[in-house]
XYZ file of C-alpha atoms in Angstrom:
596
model
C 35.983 5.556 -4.677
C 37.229 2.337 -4.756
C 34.126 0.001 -5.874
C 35.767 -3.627 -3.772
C 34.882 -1.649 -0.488
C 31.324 -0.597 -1.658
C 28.478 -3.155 -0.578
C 24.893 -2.736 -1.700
C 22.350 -4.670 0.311
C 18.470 -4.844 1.471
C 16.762 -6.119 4.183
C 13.602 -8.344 3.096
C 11.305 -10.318 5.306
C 8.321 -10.767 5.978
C 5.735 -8.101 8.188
C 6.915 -7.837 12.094
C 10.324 -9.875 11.634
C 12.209 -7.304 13.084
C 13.922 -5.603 9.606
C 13.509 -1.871 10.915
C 14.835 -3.278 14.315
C 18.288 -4.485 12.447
C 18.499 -1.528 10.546
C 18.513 -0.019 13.452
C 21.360 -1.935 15.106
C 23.249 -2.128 11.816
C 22.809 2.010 12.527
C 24.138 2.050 15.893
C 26.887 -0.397 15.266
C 28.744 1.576 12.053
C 28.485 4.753 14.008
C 25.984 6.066 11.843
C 24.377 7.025 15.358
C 24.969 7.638 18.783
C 23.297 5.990 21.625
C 21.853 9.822 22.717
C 20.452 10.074 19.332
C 19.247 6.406 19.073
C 15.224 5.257 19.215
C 13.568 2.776 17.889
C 12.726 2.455 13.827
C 15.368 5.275 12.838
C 14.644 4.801 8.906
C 11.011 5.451 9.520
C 10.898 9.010 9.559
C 6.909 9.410 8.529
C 5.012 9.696 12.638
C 2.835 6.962 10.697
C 5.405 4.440 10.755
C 6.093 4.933 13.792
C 2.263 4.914 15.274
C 1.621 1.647 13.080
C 5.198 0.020 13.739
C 5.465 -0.416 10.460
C 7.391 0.247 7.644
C 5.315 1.892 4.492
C 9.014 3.262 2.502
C 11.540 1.901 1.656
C 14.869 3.982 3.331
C 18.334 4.533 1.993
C 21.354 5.136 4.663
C 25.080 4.720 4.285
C 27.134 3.556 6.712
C 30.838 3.397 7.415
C 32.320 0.262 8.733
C 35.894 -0.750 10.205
C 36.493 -4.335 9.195
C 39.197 -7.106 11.172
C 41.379 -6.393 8.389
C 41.997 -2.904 8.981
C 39.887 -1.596 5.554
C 37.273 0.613 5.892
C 34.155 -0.327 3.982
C 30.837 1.632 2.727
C 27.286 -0.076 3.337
C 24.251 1.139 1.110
C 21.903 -0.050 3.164
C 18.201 0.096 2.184
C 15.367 -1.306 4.646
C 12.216 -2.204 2.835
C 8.506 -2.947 3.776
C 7.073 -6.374 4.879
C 3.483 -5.848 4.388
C 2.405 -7.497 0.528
C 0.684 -4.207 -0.227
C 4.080 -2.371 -0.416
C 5.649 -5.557 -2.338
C 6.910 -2.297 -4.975
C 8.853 -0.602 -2.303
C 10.704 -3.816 -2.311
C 11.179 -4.384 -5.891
C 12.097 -0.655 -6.400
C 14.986 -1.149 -3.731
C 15.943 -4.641 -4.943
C 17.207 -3.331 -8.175
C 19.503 -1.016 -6.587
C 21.610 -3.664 -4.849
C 24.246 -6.642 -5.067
C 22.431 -8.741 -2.374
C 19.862 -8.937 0.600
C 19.684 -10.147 3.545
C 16.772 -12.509 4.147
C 15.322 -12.279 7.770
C 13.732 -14.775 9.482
C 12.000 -14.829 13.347
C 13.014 -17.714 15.215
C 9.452 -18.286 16.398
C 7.526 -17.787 13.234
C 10.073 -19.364 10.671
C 9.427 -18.922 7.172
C 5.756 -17.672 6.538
C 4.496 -16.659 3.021
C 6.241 -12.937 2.537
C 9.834 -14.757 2.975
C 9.117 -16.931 0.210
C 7.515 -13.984 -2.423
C 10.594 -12.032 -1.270
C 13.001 -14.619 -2.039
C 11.360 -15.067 -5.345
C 11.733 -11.572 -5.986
C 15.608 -11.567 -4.982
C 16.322 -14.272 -7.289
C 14.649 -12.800 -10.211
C 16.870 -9.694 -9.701
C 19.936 -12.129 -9.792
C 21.246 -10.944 -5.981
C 23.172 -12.583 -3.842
C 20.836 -13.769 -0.718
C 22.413 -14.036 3.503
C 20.216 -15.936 5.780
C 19.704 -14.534 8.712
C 17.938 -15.748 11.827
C 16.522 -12.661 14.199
C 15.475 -12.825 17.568
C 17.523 -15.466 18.981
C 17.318 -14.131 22.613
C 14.107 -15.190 23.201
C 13.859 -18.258 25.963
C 12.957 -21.714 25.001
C 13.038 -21.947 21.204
C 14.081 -23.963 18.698
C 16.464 -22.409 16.670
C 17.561 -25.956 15.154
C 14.349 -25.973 13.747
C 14.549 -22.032 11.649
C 17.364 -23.662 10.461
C 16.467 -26.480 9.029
C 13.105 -24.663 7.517
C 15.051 -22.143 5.665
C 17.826 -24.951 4.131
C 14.664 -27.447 3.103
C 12.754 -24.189 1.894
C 15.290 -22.393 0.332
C 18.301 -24.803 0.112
C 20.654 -21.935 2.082
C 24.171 -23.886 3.612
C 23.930 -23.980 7.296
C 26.981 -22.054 7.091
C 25.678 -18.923 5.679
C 23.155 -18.881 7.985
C 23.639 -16.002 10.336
C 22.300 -15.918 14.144
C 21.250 -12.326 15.533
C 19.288 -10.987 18.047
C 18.542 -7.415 16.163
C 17.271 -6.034 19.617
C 20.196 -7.072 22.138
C 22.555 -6.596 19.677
C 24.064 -10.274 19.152
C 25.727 -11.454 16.257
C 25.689 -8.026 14.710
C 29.552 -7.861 14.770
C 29.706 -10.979 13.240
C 27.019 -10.191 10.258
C 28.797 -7.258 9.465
C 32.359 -9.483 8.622
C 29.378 -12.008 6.807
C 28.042 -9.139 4.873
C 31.640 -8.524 3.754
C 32.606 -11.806 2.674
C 29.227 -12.718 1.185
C 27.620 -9.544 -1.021
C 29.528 -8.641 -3.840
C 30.726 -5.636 -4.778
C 29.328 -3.560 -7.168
C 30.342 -3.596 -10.923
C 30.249 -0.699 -12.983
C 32.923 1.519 -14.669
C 33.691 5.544 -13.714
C 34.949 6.535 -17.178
C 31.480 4.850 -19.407
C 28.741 7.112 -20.045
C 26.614 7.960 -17.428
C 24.113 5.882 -16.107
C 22.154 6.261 -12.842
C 18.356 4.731 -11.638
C 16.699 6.525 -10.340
C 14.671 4.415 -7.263
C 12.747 6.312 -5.515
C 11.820 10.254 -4.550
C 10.622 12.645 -2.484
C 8.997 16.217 -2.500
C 11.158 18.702 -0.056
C 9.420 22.499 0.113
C 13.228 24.022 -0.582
C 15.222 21.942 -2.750
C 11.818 20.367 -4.620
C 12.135 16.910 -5.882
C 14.973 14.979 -4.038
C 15.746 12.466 -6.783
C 17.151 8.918 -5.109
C 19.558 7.461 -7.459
C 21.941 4.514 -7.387
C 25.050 4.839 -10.142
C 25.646 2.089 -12.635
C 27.857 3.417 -14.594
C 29.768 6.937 -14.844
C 29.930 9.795 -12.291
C 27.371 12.364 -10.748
C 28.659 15.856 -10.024
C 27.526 19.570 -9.055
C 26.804 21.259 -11.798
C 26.628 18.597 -14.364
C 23.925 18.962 -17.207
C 21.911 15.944 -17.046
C 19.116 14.184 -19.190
C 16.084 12.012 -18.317
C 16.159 8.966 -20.689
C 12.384 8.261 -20.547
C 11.352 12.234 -20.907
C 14.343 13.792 -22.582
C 14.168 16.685 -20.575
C 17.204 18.175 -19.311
C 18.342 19.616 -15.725
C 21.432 20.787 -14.039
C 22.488 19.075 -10.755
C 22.080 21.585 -8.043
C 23.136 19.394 -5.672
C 25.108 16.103 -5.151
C 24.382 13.840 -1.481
C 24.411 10.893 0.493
C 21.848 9.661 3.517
C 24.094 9.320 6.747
C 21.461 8.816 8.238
C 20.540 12.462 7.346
C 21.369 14.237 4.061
C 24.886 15.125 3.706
C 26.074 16.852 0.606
C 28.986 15.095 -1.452
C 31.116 16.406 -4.652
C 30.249 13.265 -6.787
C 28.616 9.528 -6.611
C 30.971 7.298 -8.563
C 29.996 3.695 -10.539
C 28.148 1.893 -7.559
C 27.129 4.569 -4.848
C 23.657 5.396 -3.904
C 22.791 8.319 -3.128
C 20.447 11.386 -3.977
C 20.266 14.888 -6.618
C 18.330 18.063 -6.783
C 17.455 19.969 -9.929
C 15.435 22.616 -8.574
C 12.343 20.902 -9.957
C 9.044 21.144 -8.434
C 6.461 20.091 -11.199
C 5.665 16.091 -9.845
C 5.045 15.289 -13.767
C 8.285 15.715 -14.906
C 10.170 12.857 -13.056
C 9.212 9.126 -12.728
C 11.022 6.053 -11.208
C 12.837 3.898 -13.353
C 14.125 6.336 -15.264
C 17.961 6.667 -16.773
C 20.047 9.622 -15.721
C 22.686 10.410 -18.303
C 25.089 13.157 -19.499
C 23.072 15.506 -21.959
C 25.885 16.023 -23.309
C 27.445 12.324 -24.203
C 24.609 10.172 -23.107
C 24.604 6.526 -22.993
C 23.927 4.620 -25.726
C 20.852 2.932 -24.158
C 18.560 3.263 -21.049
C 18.319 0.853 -18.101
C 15.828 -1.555 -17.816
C 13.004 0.419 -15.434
C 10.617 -1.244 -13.193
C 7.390 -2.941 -14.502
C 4.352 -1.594 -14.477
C 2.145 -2.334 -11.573
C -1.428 -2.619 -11.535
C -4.079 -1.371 -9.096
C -6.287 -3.887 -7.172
C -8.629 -1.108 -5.076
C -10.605 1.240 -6.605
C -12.221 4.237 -4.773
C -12.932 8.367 -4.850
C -11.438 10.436 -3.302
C -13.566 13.841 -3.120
C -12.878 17.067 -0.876
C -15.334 17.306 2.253
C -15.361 20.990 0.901
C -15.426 21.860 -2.765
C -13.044 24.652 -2.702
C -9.945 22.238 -1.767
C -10.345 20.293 -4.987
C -6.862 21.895 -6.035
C -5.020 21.597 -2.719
C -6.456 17.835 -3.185
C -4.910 17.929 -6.835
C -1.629 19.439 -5.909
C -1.376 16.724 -2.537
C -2.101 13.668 -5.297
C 0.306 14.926 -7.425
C 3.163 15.429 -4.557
C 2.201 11.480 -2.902
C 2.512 9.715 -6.448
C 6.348 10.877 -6.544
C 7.022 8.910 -4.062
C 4.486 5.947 -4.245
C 4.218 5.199 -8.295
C 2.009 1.896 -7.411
C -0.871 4.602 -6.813
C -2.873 6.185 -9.757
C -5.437 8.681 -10.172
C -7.907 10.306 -12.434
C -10.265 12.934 -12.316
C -13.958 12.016 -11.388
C -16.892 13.894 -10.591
C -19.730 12.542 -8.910
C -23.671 14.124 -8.307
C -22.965 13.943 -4.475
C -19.392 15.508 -3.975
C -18.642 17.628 -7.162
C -15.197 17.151 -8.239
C -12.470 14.421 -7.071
C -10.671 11.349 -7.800
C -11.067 8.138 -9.234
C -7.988 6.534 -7.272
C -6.286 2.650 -7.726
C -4.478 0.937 -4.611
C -2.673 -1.869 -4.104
C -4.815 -3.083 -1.596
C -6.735 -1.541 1.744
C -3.786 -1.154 3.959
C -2.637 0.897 1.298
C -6.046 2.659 0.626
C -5.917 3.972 4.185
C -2.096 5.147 4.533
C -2.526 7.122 1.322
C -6.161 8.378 3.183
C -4.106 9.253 6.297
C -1.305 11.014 4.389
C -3.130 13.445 2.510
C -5.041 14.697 5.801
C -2.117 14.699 7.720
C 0.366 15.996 5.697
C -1.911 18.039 3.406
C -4.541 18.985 6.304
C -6.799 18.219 3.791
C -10.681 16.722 4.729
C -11.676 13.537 2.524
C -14.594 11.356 1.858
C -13.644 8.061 0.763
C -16.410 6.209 -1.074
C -17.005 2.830 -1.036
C -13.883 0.419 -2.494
C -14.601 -1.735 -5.550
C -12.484 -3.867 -8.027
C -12.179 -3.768 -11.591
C -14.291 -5.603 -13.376
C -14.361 -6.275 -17.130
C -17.823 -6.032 -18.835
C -18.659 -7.489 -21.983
C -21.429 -5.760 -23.993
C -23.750 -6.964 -26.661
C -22.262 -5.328 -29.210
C -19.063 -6.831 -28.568
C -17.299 -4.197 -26.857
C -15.103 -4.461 -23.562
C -15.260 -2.114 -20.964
C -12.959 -2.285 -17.732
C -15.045 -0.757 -14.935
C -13.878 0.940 -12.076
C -17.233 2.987 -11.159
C -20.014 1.379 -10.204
C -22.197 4.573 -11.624
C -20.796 3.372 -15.470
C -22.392 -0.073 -15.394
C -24.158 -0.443 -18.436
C -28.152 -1.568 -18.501
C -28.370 -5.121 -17.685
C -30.167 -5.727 -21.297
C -26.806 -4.583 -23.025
C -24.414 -7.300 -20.574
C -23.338 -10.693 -22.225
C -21.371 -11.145 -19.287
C -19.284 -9.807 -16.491
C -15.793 -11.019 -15.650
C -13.916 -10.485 -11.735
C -10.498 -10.558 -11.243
C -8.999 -13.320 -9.413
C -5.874 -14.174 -7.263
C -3.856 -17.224 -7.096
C -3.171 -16.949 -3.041
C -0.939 -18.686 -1.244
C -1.637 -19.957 2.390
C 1.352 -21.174 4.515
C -0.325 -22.938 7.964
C 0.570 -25.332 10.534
C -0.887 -28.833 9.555
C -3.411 -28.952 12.593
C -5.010 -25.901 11.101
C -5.269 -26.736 7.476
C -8.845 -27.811 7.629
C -10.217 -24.703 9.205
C -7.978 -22.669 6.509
C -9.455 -24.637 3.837
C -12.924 -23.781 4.447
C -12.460 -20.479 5.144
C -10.921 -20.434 1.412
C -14.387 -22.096 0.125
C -16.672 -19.477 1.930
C -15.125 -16.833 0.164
C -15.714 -18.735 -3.301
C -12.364 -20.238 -3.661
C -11.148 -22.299 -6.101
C -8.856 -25.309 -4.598
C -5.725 -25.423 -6.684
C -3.028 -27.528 -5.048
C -1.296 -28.304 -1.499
C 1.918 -29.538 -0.345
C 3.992 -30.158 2.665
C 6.744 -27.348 3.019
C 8.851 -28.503 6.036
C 6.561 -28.596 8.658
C 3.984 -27.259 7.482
C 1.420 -26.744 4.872
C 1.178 -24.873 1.340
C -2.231 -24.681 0.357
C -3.187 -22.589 -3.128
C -6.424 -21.539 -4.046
C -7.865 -18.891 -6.760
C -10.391 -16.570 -4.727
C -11.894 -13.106 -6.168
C -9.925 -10.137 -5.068
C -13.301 -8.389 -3.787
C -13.263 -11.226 -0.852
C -9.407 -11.491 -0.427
C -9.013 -7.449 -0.231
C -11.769 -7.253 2.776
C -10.805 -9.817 5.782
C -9.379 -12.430 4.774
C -5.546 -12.092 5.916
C -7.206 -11.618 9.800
C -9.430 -14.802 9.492
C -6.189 -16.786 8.578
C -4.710 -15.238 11.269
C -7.276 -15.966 13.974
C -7.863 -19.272 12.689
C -4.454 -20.578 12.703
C -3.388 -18.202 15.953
C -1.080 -16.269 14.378
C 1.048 -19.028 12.645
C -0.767 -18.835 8.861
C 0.498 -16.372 6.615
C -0.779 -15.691 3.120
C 0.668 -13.998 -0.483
C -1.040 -13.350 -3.710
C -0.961 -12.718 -7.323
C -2.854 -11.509 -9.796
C -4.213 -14.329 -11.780
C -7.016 -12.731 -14.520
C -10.071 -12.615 -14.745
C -13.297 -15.177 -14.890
C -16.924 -15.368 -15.366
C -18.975 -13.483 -12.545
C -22.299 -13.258 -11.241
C -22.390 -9.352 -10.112
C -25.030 -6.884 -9.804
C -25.156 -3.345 -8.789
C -25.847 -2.483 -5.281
C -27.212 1.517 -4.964
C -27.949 2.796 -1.515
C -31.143 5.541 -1.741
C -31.272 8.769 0.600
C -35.101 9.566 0.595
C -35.764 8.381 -2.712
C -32.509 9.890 -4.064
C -29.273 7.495 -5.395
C -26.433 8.542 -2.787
C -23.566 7.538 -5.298
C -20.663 7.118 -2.504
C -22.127 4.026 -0.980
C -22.751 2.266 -4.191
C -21.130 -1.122 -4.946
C -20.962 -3.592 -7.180
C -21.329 -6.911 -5.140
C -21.894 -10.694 -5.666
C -25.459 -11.366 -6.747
C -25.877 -14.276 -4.279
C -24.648 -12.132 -1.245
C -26.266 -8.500 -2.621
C -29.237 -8.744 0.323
C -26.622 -9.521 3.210
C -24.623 -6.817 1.830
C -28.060 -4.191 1.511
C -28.954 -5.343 4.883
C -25.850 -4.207 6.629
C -25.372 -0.999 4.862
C -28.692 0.086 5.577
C -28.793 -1.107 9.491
C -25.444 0.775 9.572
C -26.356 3.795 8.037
C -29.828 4.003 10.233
C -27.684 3.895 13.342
C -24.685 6.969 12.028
C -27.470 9.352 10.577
C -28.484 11.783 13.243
C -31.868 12.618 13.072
C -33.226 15.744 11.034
C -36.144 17.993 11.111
C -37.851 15.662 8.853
C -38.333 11.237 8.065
C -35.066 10.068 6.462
C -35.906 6.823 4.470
C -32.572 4.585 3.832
C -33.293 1.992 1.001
C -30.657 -0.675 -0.460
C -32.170 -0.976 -4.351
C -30.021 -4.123 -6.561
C -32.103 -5.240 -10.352
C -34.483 -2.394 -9.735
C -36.327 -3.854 -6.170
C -35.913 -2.538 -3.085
C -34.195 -4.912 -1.106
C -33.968 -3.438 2.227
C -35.352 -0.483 3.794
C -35.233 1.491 7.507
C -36.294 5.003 8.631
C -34.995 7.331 10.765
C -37.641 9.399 12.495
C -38.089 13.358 12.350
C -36.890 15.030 15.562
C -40.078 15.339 17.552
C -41.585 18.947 18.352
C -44.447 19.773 20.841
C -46.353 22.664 18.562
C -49.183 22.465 20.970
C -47.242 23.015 24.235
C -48.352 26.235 24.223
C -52.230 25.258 23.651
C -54.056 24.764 26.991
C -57.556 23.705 27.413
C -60.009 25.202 25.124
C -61.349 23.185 21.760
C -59.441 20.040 20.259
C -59.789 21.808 16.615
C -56.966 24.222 17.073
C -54.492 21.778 18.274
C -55.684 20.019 15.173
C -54.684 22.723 12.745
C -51.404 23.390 14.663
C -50.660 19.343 13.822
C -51.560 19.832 10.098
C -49.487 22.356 9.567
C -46.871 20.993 11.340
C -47.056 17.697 9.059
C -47.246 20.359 5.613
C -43.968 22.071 6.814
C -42.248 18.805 6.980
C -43.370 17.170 3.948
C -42.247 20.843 2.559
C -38.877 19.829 4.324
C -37.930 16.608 2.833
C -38.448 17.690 -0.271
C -35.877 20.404 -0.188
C -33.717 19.517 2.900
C -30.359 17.660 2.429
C -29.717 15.001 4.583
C -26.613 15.770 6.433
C -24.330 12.471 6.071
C -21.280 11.892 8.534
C -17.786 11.191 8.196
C -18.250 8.020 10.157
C -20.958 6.294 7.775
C -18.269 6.710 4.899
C -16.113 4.774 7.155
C -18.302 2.658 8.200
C -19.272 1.407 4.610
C -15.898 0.814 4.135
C -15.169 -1.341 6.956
C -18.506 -3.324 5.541
């Protein structure tokens, strides 16, 4: 195909500026759909997405378009996530385009995700269209969007595109932008092959559907291929495009996107960022994959019932195709038996992964309580990165414990910068630096991950009425005062709910746990004692009391002494009883611990 009518774009913005909404007209407008067919967030094909309104993957479509001048041109368009804990959808699309488009909303202007995704753009050398969404609504200032964006990002007023994604304005015109403005790919048919591969996805017939964008070379049926990274070696079963369902194609020349099957169905043997080439002339030299992204959540992940431990294994296996930002290991703990030890990029993501397996898998899960990593350095100099609160060394054998922090970035009107501020020193911030941005204020601060992760994105929120946004990175790791939190069943360590917590707020923490968990577990036959133990001392403690039963109901009258004995007993056959009885746990606690 000829590679000046190919265009290669994303869609990046921030969460809830309307890129699924675009896609969707950029959908209808091409003819990729017809109005019959047509509902709302078309690319979002997981009934998650669509519950949440949100995007969670990144989708590939191409689309046909009819320019002025007569020529008909190919879109590969990929809409990506907004939310920061999927910011590795959108690299993993960004490297498999010419350009993006950056979306703004008229009434929030640029907030904190714009910026990291501009960043991000930049650093993969693309091309970058402005484009202002949701111009229909009444009485706003568009003048203003503007002027943010060409202060912010130094755009040309232009470039800067006007749409309304929903009522379809401006699209025509973006389209003839598009055109003009994205390059088209480079890339030659007749070098050895080379094709990234971007993404996949598990499919119960074909196996792994391999997303791959062309670089250089062509991809045929039939053609015996080699994975770079592995050196293993398939042949291409099948050749296709996303339109927006999967159509099947002869070849993908220099610049496409598209997909391939090998018939392979062992999750292991692919990975994303890989090089397809020719096994038989290969290319000199890989690409350069993506970089390697590191887990901020920690948690198990353990089957409700032990005999699903491999249907859990298998489900893991099958998700991590298509989300490499998650990693697992195998853990077993004295509670649950066998599961995983599982990193996240933060809780939103924690919880979609949750919700995938059960829905998807119909598996049952416990999720135990989230940490962080923390580093521990012993006496006898060694370093030990801990995920699990259960392998904290004794406290005689610490020198000291180190807590990884973030450098986060707050973006908030100016009349709110006070209450933002404080906020940022309750949860032990570190004031770094702030600075007008347009209208409004950039405030930085280094807080520890453990009280970013929780909360802290809603209190901005709330405080700042929607208007403050925040991003972070990963900064490293300093000094920490943290101590062991273990929640006790009836004298027995219950290793789910255990935590490692700040030492100052290790009583609040306790407190809450066991209030919470003395509300959520039903009474039993027998006393259920809930303790919070931190340094060896009990530091908070509640009961729930036996179910009550009248053993002298049938005792009328006569002498006191044989109710007496009846009571005795009574009190024998539950002590007997909590001895030996398990305490039967909900769901809900779990849940409720992590909400805490």
């Amino acid at each position: 195909m000829d590679k000046s009518l190919i265009r290669n774009f994303s869609i990046i913005a921030h969460i809830d500026h309307g890129k699924s909404t675009l896609a969707d007209r950029l959908l209808l407008h091409a003819g990729a759909i017809d109005e019959r067919k047509f509902r709302n967030q078309m690319l979002d094909d997981m009934d998650l997405e669509r519950e949440r309104g949100i995007t969670i993957k990144a989708s590939a479509v191409k689309l046909n378009y009819k320019a002025d001048s007569g020529k008909t041109y190919v879109f590969n368009l990929i809409d990506t996530p907004g939310h920061v804990d999927f910011s590795y959808e959108v690299e993993k699309s960004l490297r498999a385009c010419e350009g993006a488009l950056l979306l703004v909303d008229v009434s929030q202007g640029v907030e904190s995700q714009t910026v990291a995704n501009y960043y991000l753009a930049i650093e993969n050398n693309l091309e970058i269209l402005p484009v202002i969404n949701k111009v229909d609504i009444a009485n706003i200032d568009i003048d203003h969007a503007k002027l943010q964006m060409i202060e912010i990002f130094h755009f040309k007023e232009r470039d800067i595109q006007l749409v309304s994604a929903k009522e379809g304005l401006g699209i025509k015109g973006l389209f003839e932008k598009i055109i003009q403005f994205i390059p088209s790919p480079e890339g030659k048919n007749d070098w050895p092959l080379q094709a990234l591969i971007f993404d996949m996805k598990y499919d119960i017939y074909k196996g792994i559907v391999i997303y791959v964008r062309v670089v250089h070379g062509v991809l045929r049926d039939n053609l015996r291929i080699q994975m770079m990274h592995t050196q293993r070696q398939y042949t291409i079963e099948e050749v296709g495009v996303f339109t927006p369902e999967a159509v099947q194609v002869r070849e993908l020349t220099a610049g496409e996107v598209g997909y391939i099957t090998c018939n392979i169905h062992e999750p292991r043997e692919v990975s994303v960022g890989d090089t397809v080439t020719d096994a038989i002339s290969p290319a000199p030299k890989p690409l350069q994959g993506y970089r390697q992204l590191n887990p901020l959540v920690f948690c198990g992940v353990y089957p409700v019932n032990s005999k699903d431990f491999l249907l859990l294994r298998e489900a893991i296996e099958k998700l991590r195709l298509s989300d490499p930002s998650f990693v697992y290991e195998l853990e077993s703990s004295q509670s649950f038996g066998n599961g995983f030890r599982c990193g996240f990029l933060g809780l939103l993501h924690m919880d979609i992964i949750h919700e995938r397996l059960q829905r998807e898998y119909d598996l049952n899960l416990i999720l135990t309580t989230p940490n962080v990593r923390y580093r521990v350095h012993t006496r006898d100099d060694k370093t030990i990165d801990l995920e699990c609160p259960s392998a904290l060394p004794d406290s005689g054998n610490i020198q000291k414990v180190e807590e990884p922090y973030l450098t986060v970035t707050i973006l908030t009107p100016v009349e709110h910068m006070d209450q933002v501020m404080q906020i940022a020193k309750d949860k032990r911030g570190i004031f770094v630096q702030s600075a007008y941005v347009s209208d409004r204020m950039r405030i930085i601060f280094d807080i520890p991950l453990s009280e970013v992760i929780v909360d802290f994105n809603d209190m901005i929120k709330s405080v700042t009425r929607g208007y403050g946004s925040i991003d972070y990175q990963l900064k490293g790791y300093l000094p920490a005062k943290i101590t062991k939190l273990d929640i006790l069943i009836n004298d027995s360590v219950c290793d789910a709910f255990s935590c490692l917590v700040y030492k100052d707020s290790a009583y609040d923490k306790g407190l809450a746990l066991v209030t919470k968990l003395k509300e959520l577990i039903p009474r039993q036959l027998f006393e259920v004692r809930i303790q919070a133990s931190c340094d060896g001392r009990i530091i908070s403690s509640a009961r729930v009391a036996p179910m009550g039963k009248n053993v002298t109901a049938k005792c009328y009258g006569g002498d006191i002494t044989r109710k007496k004995k009846l009571w005795e007993k009574q009190k024998e056959g539950k002590k007997r009883m909590k001895q030996v009885g398990n305490v039967e746990i909900p769901q809900e606690a779990f849940l409720a611990a992590l909400k805490l």
